[in-house]
Every structure is written in structure tokens, then in C-alpha cells.
């Protein structure tokens, strides 16, 4: 019989066990081993299978619950866990200590928007790195006490589950979730009815969403869900899948996430007394429409024009881009945007003209979400130092006249949440407190850890983690073959796949072309020789999902699968279908080497290698993303890149050859070079070095602290500056912008000069005087920053490594500055004029500059 409808019934807990519900529904259990232990103590086998306390409680027979309700020892442990959680949720943490220290204000709350959140496999609401990063951001914010609200969508069919056909082709499944069975609660109003947010759709329709709340430690994560009776079938489907559907589907999701998400935050705070956020962080551009909703709010609250409101909105927005290629940016046809915003119902008060201007790009027919993100955020950043540089180049056109390095896009290198990703065995071995590890504090010095533990202990631990990976690999290989149609009888060999003493290399990631899943297959004979070496073999575990619409990606997967299916190598190389967080844990912990070979510089950051490093894995990676800034010569290996070789096949050949060389000549020998105690000393010294130096840098807590200090704190200062005294600052900045726009075309620099006191000898450090006469075209000297610029000149007169010094007014229309010559060799100078206003974050912000 088939059910016509499914529904979930929650267990009814006997009174003494009522506290378990809070422990099971707060996702802190995902990074708090003692809470997991408590649930595992109820039924270890069942818990290990389902690894979700809430589903465990549902699955337990009522008799077992009755039994537990009478078990004093269990009740005491449960009480202790509940108190520990309560303490965690309420005690002052780093953020509260930081606010007390003064030094400017910190925001009352920050809202963090993302299209996906990968908190745990028990809540399958993510596709890959972006979602896991977003969840790690919330978890670290929780540990640090940052008052944050997460905002996203709840997808009824999440991303997809991957299986393989017999011939190695990716097959997708979309299991539908039932939120009732998940660690979520429906947000309800004072009268107990579900809270709804509404956004207007074309043709007079309305899209309604209910809102689920997940508790991520201290952080509420609000997830909007359109699958409710109040919508017709078409609109119910808006939150059906992550990254599925056409442009129309995507824009509806993004409108809901941005505009609906803002409304959900406002209502939620009004309802619960949670402080209203003052700073809004968009993780990638998808939720960027939230800025329009906020502009509408400010316009109504302050009776402001759009331009005036924009100053206040920009001040409070932080935009993080994750895409180093133009093709990766979300863009919509302008007429589609027009269809949704044209009738003025979606964001009342904001003109279509203003909306379209925010997303304008080179192609007048397209609306660019990244451009809107940059125009709506006073602070923007990339996710590694290299990605910051690439982004400044990529978006330099939006700031004409500025050098790339002055483009106001900074970088905050991603981090990963240590308590989630580090094997508890390793944390236990190293000991130490959360404060010491910087999870709840500023600590960034791990240099003492090597003294606590011997090489033998560390090596035993690494073997233990490798062994656990081997068991998981065998289990999954067998399950995958059964699923592909093999019979159990012919699968005896799967029990001998992998070996806990063999050097283990991992490669797991989504499969867009640039990540080059199949680079390792470039010379199949060389790979086979590495795998099958009699004395010093290598084993390789590969995993990854291809976007369902990407046939090219699926073909790459098939290529790998065909290679690993070969009976000669299948015990040394495997492809595991359905890469997700549950599998990822085993891989990051158990692999000795984490391989990463994207086409540089297309990997914005990459985070899987960080998770490996925190577990004592060594990275073998192209110098891209985070590895470009973190590789130091002894914490892993850098695969040399054939930058500049334009033929991609030839580039692949060169880089693959370098990869094999590194494995053959350095990595394999180092791993198998054992000292008298049986430990590989050279290898372990690299592992120690990795843990000591990268341990603190790769933490999500370091990343979140950086966002607080360089993003949220300065943002809220500008917000207060903009809104104080009835939005006086916002009005003044808008007025100033208009004034600049009028004056700028007529502003002229003439008569610049550079004079030296003692003209015969120019040496580094000689003081010079730069003067200029300038017609400010009606602007006051205090309203501009006049700068003398000195730099190196080469064949062209372009100034390199320029040093700038602000010039002071020296009489009517005259400016001067004294400065010391910074370099030897051929130098040049110029003078330029930039806008200046207290509420600008950088002089480049308005994209206006006049050169002599
Ligand atoms: C960390 C993580 C990723 C991101 O990996 P990249 O190195 O950025 O490709 C993807 N999927 C899962 C499940 C992860 O945990």
C-alpha cells in the first residue's frame, strides 16, 4: 500500500525527560561531543546509525523512554547536559567582553543571509562549501557570543542525493523532507498561529512563506518555506529545491530570501524581543534584494528620498563575494526584474528606475546581482587574499580612475569551525580549553602543542583516524555496488578495499570543470604505478557531486568511475557517491594528504583543505585560494602552476606531471621513511608544523572576529552616523553626492609642481614640496581630499607602488604637501582630487577622482 500523504508525529517524552527536547533541538549537539554521548548512551547502535538526537527520540520504543525516566544516573547526566547548554546560551562570551572594553560600539545584532546553510547532515539544506561555510560562520558566532540571526530558505527537497548507474553515470534523487521531523520549530505569533511573511508577485498575486527556526547554539536561523496551504501550487514550489529551475524560479527564490527574509527578521524580532539587527551581511549576492527592502523602510521612517536612504542602507551592509569568474555571477534579464518590480508592489516607495540602476552592467539587457551587491554595501570582500586581488581586478570598472589596489573590496579569508570538524580524538589528545583554541577568545598562539604529545601518540592517532576512514570506505563501496545492481555474493572483495597503513590521498569536492576532478587521470599509467607500488603504495578516495544540469561534470565523474571500477586498482582507489557532511568528516580526518588542483585562480578560497589541515592532514594543492597565502614550504606541498600557458590541455599536462613528481619524489618517500620507533619523523614534523601554525589561522572563530573588527564594528559606526538626528548624516551624504556630481565635470587641476630644497642631490628620504592650484568648482577645500602621489615609473609613466599624502590648503585655490621621496630610481608624481565626507568608508567609494 502506498500512503496518500506523509506526516511525522513527534514523540511524547515522559516528564523527567522533558529536558532532552531542548538538547535534541539545539544543533549545538553537532559540535558538542558530551551531548552526543548522552544520546548515544540511550542506544549507541541506533544513535550511530542515525546520528540525530531528535530522530533517535522518535525511533525509541516508548518502553525504553519509560525506563530512562526511572534511571537516576541517566537523569543526572541529562540534567548536567541541560545545565551546560543553558550556561552556554546565556553566559557572557568574547563579544560581550569585547563590547565592555569599549573602543566604539558593536552592533546590537547582525543578520546573516545565505541561500544555503550546511549545519549538519540532519538538516540537508546545502549543496557544498558555500552552505557549510555559512553554517560554520553561525556556529563560530555562537561560540563567540556574537548576536546574529541567520536567514535563508528551507528547501523541501534540499539539494540532491547522488547515486551511480551501472555504467558510472550520476543519478539524482530528491528525497522530500518533512520539517516536523527535523530539528526545526515553526515560528508562531502571540496567538499561536504561524507567522507569515508576504511578498508581492506580478499580476496582483502574493507569495506567502511560513518561517522555521533552527537553533544553532545561541543563533536563531530563520528559514522561509512557501510549501503551505495558503499558496497555490505554483507558488508553493518556490522553495522546492536549491539551485534548481530556470531564471524565473531563481529570481523568485532570491526575492523571497532578500525581501521576505528582511520581513521575517523584523517580525521575528518584534515578536520575541530579540534585538533588531543593525548590520546585514550577505553571503554571496543572492539575497541582495534585502537592500531594497531596507531602503523602503528607511524612506518611510525618515521621510527620505531613495538617494538619502541609500547612504544609511549602504553603511549597514557587508557583502561577501565568493566568485572569481564573471560567468559565476548571478545575472537576470532586465525584463525579468522589471516584471517583478515594475508594478511597485514588491517594495513600495522604491522606483523601478532605482532598482535597475543598482544592477546595471556592461550589457544593458542584464541585471547583475554582484554589481547590486557592491552598490548596496559600503563594505565588500573576497574570501582569500588572492581572491580579494582577483575581485578588485574583476570589478575595477566600477571604480574608473583608481588603481586596482585601491578598489574598495577587501578580503577576509574563510575559516572552518574547529569544534565541528576536528576529530574529537585529536581534541582529546591535545587537551586545552575553548578559550585557548580561540573558539571563545582572541588566542592565536598554538606553538606549545608539540610539547604536550609525543610523536608516537600523534602517529597512533593518525592511524586510528585512517583506520576509521578505511572501514567507512569499505561500507560505502559495498553499499554503492549493491545500489548499482551487484549482488552481495560478488562483493567479497570490498572487505579488502584500502589498508589502514597505506598513504591515503583524498579528493572530494563539487565537480565544476575548474576543480579538475580528472587531473589525476592525465597519465593513467603513472597513477596506476603509484597505486600499485609493492613497497610504498598510495590509496586514493574520490567523491563529488555534479550540478544536475552539468553534463560535462557528469562525464568527468563517469571517467573516474570507469577508472576505479577496474579490478586491478579497485582496492586502492575508490569513488564514493553522495558526498555530504557525513562522509566529509571521515575523509578530512582520515586522509594523510588532501589534494586540490583547481585551475588557478578560479578557487576563491576552498575550505575542505582547511578541515584536513586541522586534523593533521597535509595539503597538496595548487597555490590558489587560501593555500596561496598559507603555504610556507613546510606545511604541505604546492603544485607548481603553468600560469600563462593558454592551451588548457597543455596546462593540464604540465600541472599533472608536476603532481605525479611531487608524489613520487617527495610525498611517498617521506611518508614511508620510518624512524626507529616506527614513526615517520619527517612527516610528523610537517604535521606538527601544520597544526601549530595553521591551527589558529584556519578557524571560523578567527574569521568571525575579523568580520566583527573590520566589517560589523566600523559598519555600525557609520550607521549611527547616518541615522542620528533624524537621518541628518544620510541626508548630508546624499546632498554631498549631488554636489560632487555637479562640480566634478568642472573641477580642474592646473599648475602642479614638485620642488626640492637642495636641488643638487636627490636621495631616498629627501624632502620635497608638491604644490598645485585647483579650481574646486564650488566645493569647499574641506569637502575634498587633494593628494600628492609619488611612485615608481617604468617604460610607461604609470605610477607603481604609489605613496599618497594629503595636501593642505595654502591660500585661495592653492594646495601643498611636504613628503620624503620613498624610493631610489626613476620616480614620478601627480596630484589628484578625491571626494571627502565623514560617512564614506574610503575615498574611492564614490568612484570619483580627478587627476592632474
Ligand atoms: C567543506 C566542505 C565543502 C567545501 O570544499 P571545497 O574545498 O571548498 O571544495 C564541500 N562540501 C562539504 C560537505 C564540506 O564539508
XYZ file of N, CA and C in Angstrom, residues 293-453:
483
model
N 14.491 46.416 0.330
C 13.503 46.422 1.405
C 13.925 47.413 2.491
N 15.227 47.400 2.801
C 15.708 48.311 3.848
C 15.642 49.756 3.375
N 15.895 49.982 2.100
C 15.762 51.350 1.591
C 14.330 51.829 1.784
N 13.382 50.949 1.478
C 11.967 51.309 1.669
C 11.681 51.647 3.131
N 12.196 50.826 4.028
C 11.999 51.073 5.474
C 12.519 52.449 5.873
N 13.751 52.729 5.447
C 14.380 53.990 5.845
C 13.629 55.173 5.236
N 13.193 55.023 3.985
C 12.466 56.122 3.332
C 11.195 56.457 4.099
N 10.496 55.405 4.545
C 9.258 55.649 5.279
C 9.553 56.211 6.668
N 10.590 55.635 7.334
C 10.867 56.060 8.710
C 11.370 57.500 8.765
N 12.191 57.883 7.794
C 12.806 59.206 7.872
C 12.249 60.181 6.860
N 11.198 59.782 6.138
C 10.650 60.590 5.032
C 11.782 61.030 4.124
N 12.537 60.061 3.670
C 13.705 60.373 2.852
C 13.462 59.977 1.398
N 14.248 60.578 0.526
C 14.275 60.143 -0.867
C 15.167 58.900 -0.952
N 15.053 58.179 -2.060
C 15.826 56.945 -2.218
C 17.319 57.189 -2.035
N 17.843 58.239 -2.668
C 19.284 58.508 -2.582
C 19.742 58.735 -1.151
N 18.883 59.394 -0.384
C 19.239 59.648 1.015
C 19.223 58.350 1.802
N 18.202 57.548 1.559
C 18.084 56.277 2.282
C 19.263 55.369 1.952
N 19.703 55.450 0.715
C 20.781 54.571 0.266
C 22.028 54.711 1.153
N 22.327 55.932 1.592
C 23.509 56.122 2.440
C 23.403 55.297 3.717
N 22.225 55.294 4.317
C 22.044 54.550 5.563
C 22.083 53.045 5.301
N 21.473 52.629 4.192
C 21.442 51.206 3.861
C 22.860 50.698 3.588
N 23.579 51.448 2.775
C 24.946 51.031 2.438
C 25.818 50.924 3.685
N 25.657 51.882 4.585
C 26.500 51.889 5.784
C 26.368 50.573 6.545
N 25.171 50.015 6.561
C 24.932 48.829 7.376
C 25.015 47.521 6.616
N 25.569 47.530 5.401
C 25.594 46.291 4.621
C 27.015 45.818 4.367
N 27.243 44.538 4.596
C 28.519 43.899 4.286
C 28.240 42.824 3.231
N 28.997 42.859 2.150
C 28.763 41.923 1.039
C 30.007 41.073 0.827
N 29.847 39.770 0.901
C 30.957 38.866 0.648
C 30.739 38.151 -0.673
N 31.697 38.307 -1.575
C 31.607 37.631 -2.867
C 32.436 36.358 -2.810
N 31.970 35.319 -3.479
C 32.696 34.042 -3.475
C 33.094 33.610 -4.871
N 32.937 34.517 -5.840
C 33.087 34.087 -7.218
C 34.215 34.824 -7.908
N 35.261 34.114 -8.345
C 36.334 34.810 -9.038
C 36.160 34.873 -10.550
N 35.036 34.388 -11.076
C 34.831 34.441 -12.529
C 33.515 35.116 -12.848
N 33.516 35.902 -13.909
C 32.282 36.610 -14.285
C 31.167 35.619 -14.569
N 31.505 34.465 -15.159
C 30.463 33.507 -15.520
C 29.761 32.945 -14.288
N 30.408 33.058 -13.126
C 29.802 32.513 -11.913
C 28.824 33.462 -11.250
N 28.701 34.670 -11.788
C 27.844 35.669 -11.148
C 26.410 35.493 -11.607
N 25.496 35.637 -10.662
C 24.083 35.544 -10.997
C 23.640 36.797 -11.730
N 23.053 36.610 -12.912
C 22.548 37.752 -13.662
C 21.158 37.396 -14.158
N 20.288 38.414 -14.232
C 18.929 38.189 -14.722
C 18.655 39.119 -15.889
N 17.840 38.659 -16.856
C 17.414 39.590 -17.903
C 16.677 40.769 -17.259
N 16.962 41.969 -17.741
C 16.342 43.154 -17.156
C 14.819 43.072 -17.200
N 14.265 42.485 -18.282
C 12.792 42.468 -18.328
C 12.199 41.560 -17.257
N 12.984 40.578 -16.812
C 12.500 39.734 -15.718
C 12.430 40.540 -14.419
N 13.466 41.326 -14.168
C 13.478 42.174 -12.972
C 12.313 43.159 -13.043
N 12.108 43.692 -14.265
C 11.011 44.629 -14.493
C 9.658 43.987 -14.155
N 9.527 42.728 -14.546
C 8.259 42.034 -14.310
C 7.944 41.972 -12.820
N 8.966 41.755 -11.999
C 8.717 41.610 -10.561
C 8.641 42.949 -9.827
N 9.425 43.927 -10.292
C 9.475 45.193 -9.550
C 8.666 46.297 -10.223
N 8.209 46.034 -11.466
C 7.635 47.100 -12.280
C 6.370 47.717 -11.716
N 5.504 46.910 -11.084
C 4.222 47.492 -10.653
C 4.336 48.179 -9.294
N 5.535 48.187 -8.710
C 5.729 48.948 -7.478
C 5.145 48.305 -6.225
N 4.620 47.082 -6.335
C 4.020 46.486 -5.136
C 5.052 45.743 -4.284
N 6.103 45.262 -4.923
C 7.055 44.417 -4.204
C 7.809 45.201 -3.123
N 8.401 46.315 -3.507
C 8.969 47.213 -2.494
C 8.384 48.594 -2.735
N 7.256 48.864 -2.089
C 6.597 50.149 -2.290
C 7.602 51.261 -2.012
N 7.474 52.353 -2.649
C 8.318 53.542 -2.456
C 9.635 53.493 -3.235
N 10.099 52.303 -3.635
C 11.357 52.267 -4.381
C 11.033 52.147 -5.874
N 11.447 53.151 -6.636
C 11.166 53.179 -8.078
C 11.908 52.086 -8.829
N 11.257 51.583 -9.857
C 11.904 50.602 -10.720
C 13.240 51.130 -11.257
N 13.252 52.407 -11.602
C 14.453 53.024 -12.154
C 15.643 52.858 -11.196
N 15.377 53.055 -9.908
C 16.447 52.909 -8.917
C 16.889 51.461 -8.773
N 15.916 50.560 -8.846
C 16.253 49.139 -8.751
C 17.183 48.772 -9.904
N 16.784 49.145 -11.113
C 17.554 48.732 -12.286
C 18.957 49.346 -12.277
N 19.066 50.576 -11.786
C 20.385 51.211 -11.768
C 21.358 50.429 -10.879
N 20.846 49.825 -9.816
C 21.733 49.103 -8.902
C 22.361 47.876 -9.549
N 21.630 47.261 -10.485
C 22.160 46.035 -11.086
C 22.749 46.249 -12.467
N 22.908 47.531 -12.861
C 23.370 47.811 -14.229
C 24.767 47.247 -14.470
N 25.003 46.773 -15.677
C 26.331 46.278 -16.054
C 26.600 46.638 -17.508
N 27.709 46.111 -18.079
C 28.099 46.424 -19.450
C 26.980 46.116 -20.441
N 26.335 44.972 -20.238
C 25.259 44.569 -21.131
C 23.948 45.183 -20.631
N 23.391 46.141 -21.400
C 22.214 46.854 -20.896
C 21.004 45.934 -20.713
N 21.049 44.740 -21.282
C 19.912 43.836 -21.150
C 19.962 42.974 -19.894
N 21.060 43.091 -19.131
C 21.200 42.194 -17.985
C 21.273 42.953 -16.668
N 20.780 42.305 -15.628
C 20.802 42.820 -14.268
C 21.777 41.941 -13.490
N 22.775 42.576 -12.880
C 23.899 41.847 -12.308
C 23.840 41.870 -10.775
N 23.666 40.701 -10.180
C 23.475 40.630 -8.721
C 24.742 41.037 -7.961
N 25.907 40.761 -8.542
C 27.142 41.148 -7.849
C 27.302 42.665 -7.863
N 26.961 43.284 -8.995
C 27.040 44.748 -9.046
C 26.075 45.362 -8.037
N 24.882 44.796 -7.953
C 23.946 45.308 -6.956
C 24.531 45.121 -5.554
N 25.126 43.952 -5.325
C 25.729 43.694 -4.018
C 26.760 44.760 -3.670
N 27.619 45.077 -4.637
C 28.674 46.064 -4.392
C 28.093 47.461 -4.203
N 27.037 47.780 -4.956
C 26.477 49.140 -4.858
C 25.649 49.323 -3.595
N 25.179 48.210 -3.025
C 24.353 48.336 -1.825
C 25.151 48.167 -0.545
N 26.433 47.807 -0.674
C 27.225 47.538 0.525
C 28.392 48.515 0.603
N 28.551 49.139 1.746
C 29.705 50.020 1.891
C 30.979 49.202 2.086
N 30.809 47.969 2.570
C 31.973 47.092 2.755
C 31.775 45.800 1.988
N 32.762 45.485 1.135
C 32.703 44.266 0.348
C 34.020 43.534 0.489
N 33.953 42.235 0.385
C 35.204 41.488 0.484
C 35.155 40.188 -0.308
N 36.344 39.723 -0.672
C 36.524 38.382 -1.195
C 36.918 37.467 -0.048
N 37.165 36.181 -0.339
C 37.295 35.202 0.739
C 38.692 34.606 0.895
N 39.682 35.193 0.211
C 41.082 34.879 0.493
C 41.859 36.084 -0.032
N 43.129 36.195 0.336
C 43.892 37.361 -0.119
C 43.945 37.383 -1.643
N 44.195 36.223 -2.238
C 44.270 36.164 -3.699
C 42.923 36.509 -4.326
N 41.859 35.962 -3.753
C 40.523 36.259 -4.291
C 40.184 37.742 -4.150
N 40.682 38.376 -3.085
C 40.488 39.817 -2.952
C 41.129 40.540 -4.133
N 42.375 40.149 -4.462
C 43.063 40.802 -5.587
C 42.322 40.545 -6.899
N 41.900 39.285 -7.096
C 41.182 38.948 -8.328
C 39.881 39.746 -8.411
N 39.193 39.894 -7.279
C 37.925 40.633 -7.281
C 38.159 42.108 -7.581
N 39.224 42.668 -7.029
C 39.488 44.087 -7.302
C 39.710 44.306 -8.795
N 40.390 43.332 -9.434
C 40.605 43.455 -10.873
C 39.291 43.254 -11.626
N 38.558 42.243 -11.191
C 37.329 41.879 -11.893
C 36.299 43.011 -11.869
N 36.248 43.749 -10.753
C 35.226 44.789 -10.624
C 35.807 46.194 -10.761
N 37.079 46.292 -11.222
C 37.742 47.605 -11.264
C 36.952 48.613 -12.098
N 36.222 48.117 -13.092
C 35.471 49.041 -13.952
C 34.433 49.859 -13.185
N 34.001 49.345 -12.047
C 33.020 50.105 -11.264
C 33.656 51.293 -10.549
N 34.993 51.336 -10.521
C 35.705 52.462 -9.892
C 36.713 53.033 -10.875
N 36.258 53.621 -11.961
C 37.182 54.069 -13.006
C 38.133 55.125 -12.451
N 39.375 55.095 -12.926
C 40.337 56.107 -12.492
C 41.136 55.672 -11.277
N 40.763 54.560 -10.651
C 41.515 54.102 -9.488
C 42.409 52.932 -9.867
N 43.565 52.856 -9.194
C 44.405 51.677 -9.345
C 43.654 50.484 -8.761
N 43.977 49.312 -9.298
C 43.298 48.115 -8.812
C 43.384 47.973 -7.299
N 44.566 48.280 -6.765
C 44.710 48.036 -5.327
C 43.860 48.981 -4.487
N 43.350 50.062 -5.111
C 42.502 50.990 -4.362
C 41.022 50.658 -4.456
N 40.673 49.710 -5.319
C 39.266 49.320 -5.442
C 38.795 48.834 -4.074
N 37.694 49.395 -3.572
C 37.331 49.118 -2.181
C 36.683 47.741 -1.987
N 37.422 46.704 -2.284
C 36.987 45.336 -1.981
C 38.148 44.711 -1.208
N 37.903 44.333 0.017
C 38.985 43.785 0.835
C 38.878 42.266 0.834
N 39.586 41.636 1.713
C 39.405 40.189 1.801
C 39.419 39.748 3.255
N 38.583 38.775 3.535
C 38.587 38.087 4.833
C 38.674 36.608 4.478
N 39.792 36.009 4.806
C 39.977 34.611 4.419
C 39.032 33.720 5.230
N 38.377 32.809 4.525
C 37.443 31.906 5.195
C 38.139 31.109 6.292
N 37.327 30.570 7.166
C 37.817 29.647 8.178
C 36.781 28.554 8.366
N 37.126 27.547 9.118
C 36.189 26.445 9.360
C 36.014 26.258 10.867
N 34.871 25.722 11.230
C 34.521 25.633 12.645
C 35.215 24.435 13.303
N 36.271 24.739 14.054
C 37.084 23.682 14.665
C 36.276 22.639 15.420
N 35.414 23.062 16.352
C 34.699 22.059 17.143
C 33.829 21.132 16.281
N 33.424 21.594 15.087
C 32.642 20.717 14.205
C 33.550 19.756 13.454
N 34.700 20.246 13.009
C 35.462 19.474 12.023
C 36.645 18.710 12.586
N 37.152 19.145 13.735
C 38.313 18.433 14.286
C 37.841 17.165 14.984
N 38.486 16.046 14.687
C 38.141 14.772 15.326
C 38.237 14.937 16.840
N 37.222 14.430 17.535
C 37.259 14.588 18.984
C 38.449 13.852 19.573
N 38.901 12.788 18.884
C 40.079 12.060 19.375
C 41.288 13.000 19.426
N 41.397 13.852 18.421
C 42.533 14.770 18.373
C 42.392 15.864 19.431
N 41.191 16.430 19.557
C 40.987 17.458 20.594
C 41.317 16.872 21.956
N 40.888 15.620 22.173
C 41.135 14.996 23.478
C 42.638 14.819 23.693
N 43.343 14.424 22.660
C 44.784 14.209 22.788
C 45.501 15.521 23.107
N 45.088 16.586 22.444
C 45.774 17.869 22.644
C 45.334 18.563 23.919
N 44.130 18.240 24.408
C 43.619 18.901 25.605
C 43.360 20.373 25.336
N 43.394 21.189 26.391
C 43.216 22.631 26.179
C 41.757 23.045 26.241
N 41.539 24.346 26.449
C 40.178 24.859 26.611
C 39.746 25.593 25.340
N 38.473 25.869 25.267
C 37.958 26.604 24.113
C 38.566 27.992 24.003
N 38.884 28.553 25.168
C 39.488 29.870 25.121
C 40.900 29.764 24.531
N 41.589 28.725 24.943
C 42.952 28.522 24.473
C 42.972 28.326 22.957
N 41.983 27.636 22.436
C 41.944 27.406 20.993
C 41.363 28.593 20.228
N 40.958 29.618 20.953
C 40.429 30.793 20.267
C 38.976 30.634 19.824
N 38.315 29.560 20.256
C 36.906 29.407 19.871
C 36.066 30.471 20.554
N 36.492 30.834 21.778
C 35.791 31.889 22.511
C 36.839 32.855 23.054
N 37.598 33.456 22.165
C 38.635 34.373 22.622
C 39.546 34.750 21.476
N 40.593 35.507 21.801
C 41.465 36.039 20.759
C 42.694 35.174 20.506
N 42.827 34.079 21.239
C 44.075 33.315 21.198
C 44.474 32.932 19.780
N 45.731 33.195 19.443
C 46.171 32.759 18.123
C 47.556 32.140 18.210
N 47.930 31.697 19.387
C 49.248 31.096 19.538
C 49.115 29.649 20.003
N 49.394 28.746 19.080
C 49.272 27.328 19.402
C 50.654 26.686 19.481
N 51.682 27.502 19.658
C 53.002 26.944 19.423
C 53.429 25.936 20.482
N 52.696 25.862 21.598
C 53.124 24.920 22.629
C 52.624 23.485 22.445
N 51.752 23.259 21.456
C 51.062 21.965 21.469
C 51.993 20.784 21.243
N 53.112 21.009 20.560
C 54.015 19.918 20.249
C 54.611 19.296 21.530
N 54.687 20.132 22.584
C 55.311 19.622 23.812
C 54.388 18.724 24.613
N 53.117 18.730 24.264
C 52.174 18.006 25.109
C 52.068 16.532 24.762
N 52.437 16.224 23.521
C 52.105 14.908 22.986
C 53.334 14.382 22.257
